[in-house]
PDB file of C-alpha atoms and ligand atoms in Angstrom:
ATOM      1  CA  MET A  46     119.826  85.466 126.802  1.00  0.00           C
ATOM      2  CA  ALA A  47     118.169  86.883 129.849  1.00  0.00           C
ATOM      3  CA  LEU A  48     114.828  87.965 131.169  1.00  0.00           C
ATOM      4  CA  ARG A  49     114.071  91.676 131.302  1.00  0.00           C
ATOM      5  CA  LYS A  50     111.695  93.334 133.719  1.00  0.00           C
ATOM      6  CA  ILE A  51     108.356  94.274 132.161  1.00  0.00           C
ATOM      7  CA  VAL A  52     107.319  97.856 132.914  1.00  0.00           C
ATOM      8  CA  THR A  53     103.680  98.216 133.952  1.00  0.00           C
ATOM      9  CA  VAL A  54     101.103 100.919 133.406  1.00  0.00           C
ATOM     10  CA  GLY A  55     101.707 104.052 135.465  1.00  0.00           C
ATOM     11  CA  ASP A  56     105.369 104.153 134.500  1.00  0.00           C
ATOM     12  CA  PRO A  57     105.880 107.263 132.310  1.00  0.00           C
ATOM     13  CA  ILE A  58     108.171 105.299 129.965  1.00  0.00           C
ATOM     14  CA  LEU A  59     105.045 103.695 128.454  1.00  0.00           C
ATOM     15  CA  THR A  60     103.748 107.109 127.346  1.00  0.00           C
ATOM     16  CA  LYS A  61     106.888 108.181 125.474  1.00  0.00           C
ATOM     17  CA  LYS A  62     107.521 108.120 121.737  1.00  0.00           C
ATOM     18  CA  CYS A  63     110.350 105.742 120.815  1.00  0.00           C
ATOM     19  CA  ARG A  64     113.338 106.663 118.642  1.00  0.00           C
ATOM     20  CA  PRO A  65     114.264 104.711 115.495  1.00  0.00           C
ATOM     21  CA  VAL A  66     116.954 102.042 115.659  1.00  0.00           C
ATOM     22  CA  VAL A  67     120.062 103.188 113.801  1.00  0.00           C
ATOM     23  CA  ARG A  68     122.607 100.510 114.757  1.00  0.00           C
ATOM     24  CA  PHE A  69     121.836  96.901 113.880  1.00  0.00           C
ATOM     25  CA  ASP A  70     124.543  95.604 116.160  1.00  0.00           C
ATOM     26  CA  GLU A  71     125.147  93.032 118.875  1.00  0.00           C
ATOM     27  CA  LYS A  72     123.369  95.235 121.410  1.00  0.00           C
ATOM     28  CA  LEU A  73     120.173  95.160 119.319  1.00  0.00           C
ATOM     29  CA  HIS A  74     120.445  91.384 118.897  1.00  0.00           C
ATOM     30  CA  THR A  75     120.847  90.922 122.645  1.00  0.00           C
ATOM     31  CA  LEU A  76     117.772  93.104 123.215  1.00  0.00           C
ATOM     32  CA  LEU A  77     115.748  91.049 120.699  1.00  0.00           C
ATOM     33  CA  ASP A  78     116.881  87.739 122.236  1.00  0.00           C
ATOM     34  CA  ASP A  79     116.130  88.971 125.755  1.00  0.00           C
ATOM     35  CA  MET A  80     112.708  90.229 124.635  1.00  0.00           C
ATOM     36  CA  ALA A  81     111.963  86.785 123.134  1.00  0.00           C
ATOM     37  CA  ASP A  82     112.885  85.096 126.427  1.00  0.00           C
ATOM     38  CA  THR A  83     110.796  87.610 128.352  1.00  0.00           C
ATOM     39  CA  LEU A  84     107.773  87.167 126.044  1.00  0.00           C
ATOM     40  CA  LEU A  85     107.979  83.376 126.270  1.00  0.00           C
ATOM     41  CA  GLU A  86     108.307  83.440 130.068  1.00  0.00           C
ATOM     42  CA  ALA A  87     105.312  85.809 130.343  1.00  0.00           C
ATOM     43  CA  ASN A  88     103.307  83.691 127.879  1.00  0.00           C
ATOM     44  CA  GLY A  89     102.420  86.777 125.839  1.00  0.00           C
ATOM     45  CA  VAL A  90     101.678  87.417 122.165  1.00  0.00           C
ATOM     46  CA  GLY A  91     103.740  90.545 121.684  1.00  0.00           C
ATOM     47  CA  LEU A  92     106.254  92.804 123.346  1.00  0.00           C
ATOM     48  CA  ALA A  93     107.530  96.271 122.458  1.00  0.00           C
ATOM     49  CA  ALA A  94     110.926  97.594 123.586  1.00  0.00           C
ATOM     50  CA  PRO A  95     109.472 100.369 125.789  1.00  0.00           C
ATOM     51  CA  GLN A  96     107.806  97.607 127.828  1.00  0.00           C
ATOM     52  CA  VAL A  97     111.289  96.538 128.907  1.00  0.00           C
ATOM     53  CA  GLY A  98     112.393 100.136 129.408  1.00  0.00           C
ATOM     54  CA  ILE A  99     114.076 100.720 126.038  1.00  0.00           C
ATOM     55  CA  LEU A 100     112.754 103.687 124.045  1.00  0.00           C
ATOM     56  CA  ARG A 101     113.556 102.287 120.602  1.00  0.00           C
ATOM     57  CA  ARG A 102     111.267 101.215 117.756  1.00  0.00           C
ATOM     58  CA  VAL A 103     111.548  97.458 118.277  1.00  0.00           C
ATOM     59  CA  VAL A 104     108.670  94.982 118.466  1.00  0.00           C
ATOM     60  CA  ILE A 105     108.412  91.204 118.635  1.00  0.00           C
ATOM     61  CA  ILE A 106     105.261  89.149 118.037  1.00  0.00           C
ATOM     62  CA  ASP A 107     104.596  85.450 118.551  1.00  0.00           C
ATOM     63  CA  THR A 108     101.060  84.391 117.682  1.00  0.00           C
ATOM     64  CA  GLY A 109     101.937  80.727 118.189  1.00  0.00           C
ATOM     65  CA  GLU A 110     101.806  80.031 114.469  1.00  0.00           C
ATOM     66  CA  GLU A 111     104.456  78.245 112.445  1.00  0.00           C
ATOM     67  CA  ASN A 112     106.307  81.441 111.506  1.00  0.00           C
ATOM     68  CA  GLY A 113     107.692  81.658 115.065  1.00  0.00           C
ATOM     69  CA  ILE A 114     108.708  84.991 116.531  1.00  0.00           C
ATOM     70  CA  VAL A 115     108.418  87.943 114.164  1.00  0.00           C
ATOM     71  CA  GLU A 116     110.899  90.770 114.762  1.00  0.00           C
ATOM     72  CA  LEU A 117     109.912  94.224 113.527  1.00  0.00           C
ATOM     73  CA  ILE A 118     112.473  97.034 113.699  1.00  0.00           C
ATOM     74  CA  ASN A 119     111.377 100.580 112.801  1.00  0.00           C
ATOM     75  CA  PRO A 120     107.982  99.228 111.646  1.00  0.00           C
ATOM     76  CA  LYS A 121     105.518 101.335 109.670  1.00  0.00           C
ATOM     77  CA  LEU A 122     101.885 100.465 109.104  1.00  0.00           C
ATOM     78  CA  ILE A 123     101.336 100.860 105.366  1.00  0.00           C
ATOM     79  CA  GLU A 124      97.882  99.393 104.807  1.00  0.00           C
ATOM     80  CA  THR A 125      94.942  98.172 106.881  1.00  0.00           C
ATOM     81  CA  ASP A 126      91.640  96.647 105.877  1.00  0.00           C
ATOM     82  CA  GLY A 127      88.449  95.486 107.535  1.00  0.00           C
ATOM     83  CA  GLU A 128      87.562  95.433 111.190  1.00  0.00           C
ATOM     84  CA  GLN A 129      87.514  93.021 114.117  1.00  0.00           C
ATOM     85  CA  THR A 130      86.209  93.552 117.619  1.00  0.00           C
ATOM     86  CA  GLY A 131      87.541  91.357 120.386  1.00  0.00           C
ATOM     87  CA  CYS A 132      89.322  90.837 123.635  1.00  0.00           C
ATOM     88  CA  GLU A 133      92.785  92.325 124.093  1.00  0.00           C
ATOM     89  CA  GLY A 134      95.329  92.306 126.893  1.00  0.00           C
ATOM     90  CA  CYS A 135      98.824  93.634 127.505  1.00  0.00           C
ATOM     91  CA  LEU A 136     101.748  92.393 129.599  1.00  0.00           C
ATOM     92  CA  SER A 137     102.059  95.954 130.936  1.00  0.00           C
ATOM     93  CA  VAL A 138      98.447  95.876 132.169  1.00  0.00           C
ATOM     94  CA  PRO A 139      98.532  92.585 134.090  1.00  0.00           C
ATOM     95  CA  GLY A 140      95.309  90.750 134.876  1.00  0.00           C
ATOM     96  CA  GLU A 141      93.080  92.953 132.745  1.00  0.00           C
ATOM     97  CA  TYR A 142      91.433  92.665 129.351  1.00  0.00           C
ATOM     98  CA  GLY A 143      89.399  95.038 127.241  1.00  0.00           C
ATOM     99  CA  ILE A 144      87.235  94.994 124.139  1.00  0.00           C
ATOM    100  CA  VAL A 145      89.093  96.668 121.285  1.00  0.00           C
ATOM    101  CA  THR A 146      88.246  97.153 117.604  1.00  0.00           C
ATOM    102  CA  ARG A 147      91.212  96.744 115.245  1.00  0.00           C
ATOM    103  CA  PRO A 148      91.708  96.227 111.504  1.00  0.00           C
ATOM    104  CA  MET A 149      91.191  92.650 110.252  1.00  0.00           C
ATOM    105  CA  THR A 150      94.363  92.811 108.173  1.00  0.00           C
ATOM    106  CA  ALA A 151      97.444  94.957 108.628  1.00  0.00           C
ATOM    107  CA  LYS A 152     100.396  95.306 106.284  1.00  0.00           C
ATOM    108  CA  VAL A 153     103.622  96.503 107.792  1.00  0.00           C
ATOM    109  CA  GLU A 154     107.014  97.516 106.436  1.00  0.00           C
ATOM    110  CA  ALA A 155     109.939  96.951 108.800  1.00  0.00           C
ATOM    111  CA  GLN A 156     113.615  96.154 109.086  1.00  0.00           C
ATOM    112  CA  ASP A 157     114.935  92.835 110.330  1.00  0.00           C
ATOM    113  CA  ARG A 158     117.706  92.511 112.920  1.00  0.00           C
ATOM    114  CA  TYR A 159     120.327  93.057 110.208  1.00  0.00           C
ATOM    115  CA  GLY A 160     118.698  96.218 108.857  1.00  0.00           C
ATOM    116  CA  ASP A 161     117.129  94.721 105.731  1.00  0.00           C
ATOM    117  CA  TRP A 162     113.657  96.033 104.871  1.00  0.00           C
ATOM    118  CA  PHE A 163     110.766  93.630 104.321  1.00  0.00           C
ATOM    119  CA  GLU A 164     106.987  93.688 104.162  1.00  0.00           C
ATOM    120  CA  MET A 165     104.544  91.417 105.899  1.00  0.00           C
ATOM    121  CA  GLU A 166     100.810  91.168 106.154  1.00  0.00           C
ATOM    122  CA  GLY A 167      98.955  89.835 109.165  1.00  0.00           C
ATOM    123  CA  GLU A 168      95.370  88.758 109.626  1.00  0.00           C
ATOM    124  CA  GLU A 169      93.182  88.441 112.721  1.00  0.00           C
ATOM    125  CA  LEU A 170      95.405  87.945 115.799  1.00  0.00           C
ATOM    126  CA  MET A 171      98.554  88.974 113.916  1.00  0.00           C
ATOM    127  CA  ALA A 172      96.873  92.160 112.653  1.00  0.00           C
ATOM    128  CA  ARG A 173      95.645  92.925 116.170  1.00  0.00           C
ATOM    129  CA  ALA A 174      99.126  92.311 117.607  1.00  0.00           C
ATOM    130  CA  ILE A 175     100.845  94.479 114.974  1.00  0.00           C
ATOM    131  CA  CYS A 176      98.521  97.409 115.714  1.00  0.00           C
ATOM    132  CA  HIS A 177      98.779  96.927 119.493  1.00  0.00           C
ATOM    133  CA  GLU A 178     102.584  96.742 119.507  1.00  0.00           C
ATOM    134  CA  LEU A 179     103.090  99.642 117.085  1.00  0.00           C
ATOM    135  CA  ASP A 180     100.898 101.789 119.347  1.00  0.00           C
ATOM    136  CA  HIS A 181     103.389 101.121 122.186  1.00  0.00           C
ATOM    137  CA  LEU A 182     106.145 102.709 120.085  1.00  0.00           C
ATOM    138  CA  ASP A 183     104.194 105.968 120.081  1.00  0.00           C
ATOM    139  CA  GLY A 184     103.404 105.810 123.777  1.00  0.00           C
ATOM    140  CA  HIS A 185      99.876 104.417 123.526  1.00  0.00           C
ATOM    141  CA  ILE A 186      98.232 101.542 125.392  1.00  0.00           C
ATOM    142  CA  TYR A 187      95.084  99.688 124.301  1.00  0.00           C
ATOM    143  CA  THR A 188      93.138 100.822 127.381  1.00  0.00           C
ATOM    144  CA  GLU A 189      92.986 104.303 125.774  1.00  0.00           C
ATOM    145  CA  ILE A 190      90.900 102.972 122.882  1.00  0.00           C
ATOM    146  CA  ALA A 191      89.090 100.041 124.531  1.00  0.00           C
ATOM    147  CA  GLU A 192      85.310 100.239 124.257  1.00  0.00           C
ATOM    148  CA  ARG A 193      85.228  98.852 127.772  1.00  0.00           C
ATOM    149  CA  MET A 194      87.300  96.736 130.119  1.00  0.00           C
ATOM    150  CA  LEU A 195      86.132  93.234 131.086  1.00  0.00           C
ATOM    151  CA  THR A 196      84.348  92.939 134.431  1.00  0.00           C
ATOM    152  CA  PRO A 197      85.739  90.796 137.284  1.00  0.00           C
ATOM    153  CA  GLU A 198      83.004  88.221 136.490  1.00  0.00           C
ATOM    154  CA  GLU A 199      84.084  88.011 132.853  1.00  0.00           C
ATOM    155  CA  LEU A 200      87.730  87.703 133.936  1.00  0.00           C
ATOM    156  CA  ASP A 201      86.740  84.797 136.243  1.00  0.00           C
ATOM    157  CA  LYS A 202      85.122  83.046 133.277  1.00  0.00           C
ATOM    158  CA  ILE A 203      88.290  83.427 131.203  1.00  0.00           C
ATOM    159  CA  ALA A 204      90.418  82.131 134.102  1.00  0.00           C
ATOM    160  CA  ALA A 205      88.089  79.121 134.482  1.00  0.00           C
ATOM    161  CA  GLY A 206      88.326  78.460 130.739  1.00  0.00           C
ATOM    162  CA  ASP A 207      92.129  78.446 130.913  1.00  0.00           C
ATOM    163  CA  GLU A 208      92.067  75.647 133.471  1.00  0.00           C
ATOM    164  CA  GLU A 209      90.007  73.325 131.299  1.00  0.00           C
TER     165      GLU A 209
HETATM  166 CO1   CO B 143     100.945  95.753 125.111  1.00  0.00          CO
END
């Protein structure tokens, strides 16, 4: 278990398409465990492997719900429904937030850390996180599709809210 360095916007690695995982070995498990440590330390909701410099189709999500950290290897979006518009941030775009419209529900098919396929459906924050993280695997960041970024005044309000 170790912390990995989070790559920030401007680094070309974040614009690259990731390759599928083919070996579900100790190296993958170490990556997943390190990503979990890194996500927890950064207090984030999700992290994709390219954000720690690894161009593989690996994503972890922790919405703070009882299901804990969800690991998605080689994930594919198979169904989306509805729409939600809200605030979104990214550990690779520190200190900024934008308004992004995403599906309200998202169903994904993925492999677990042992290579077994499963399906899961997420709503609200989970659906937003699934879409956000899967975009990273194809080299896309939410700022490309944000309706607008929050102003410094709006960011101050959020920061003040966090202290309460
Ligand atoms: Co992100």
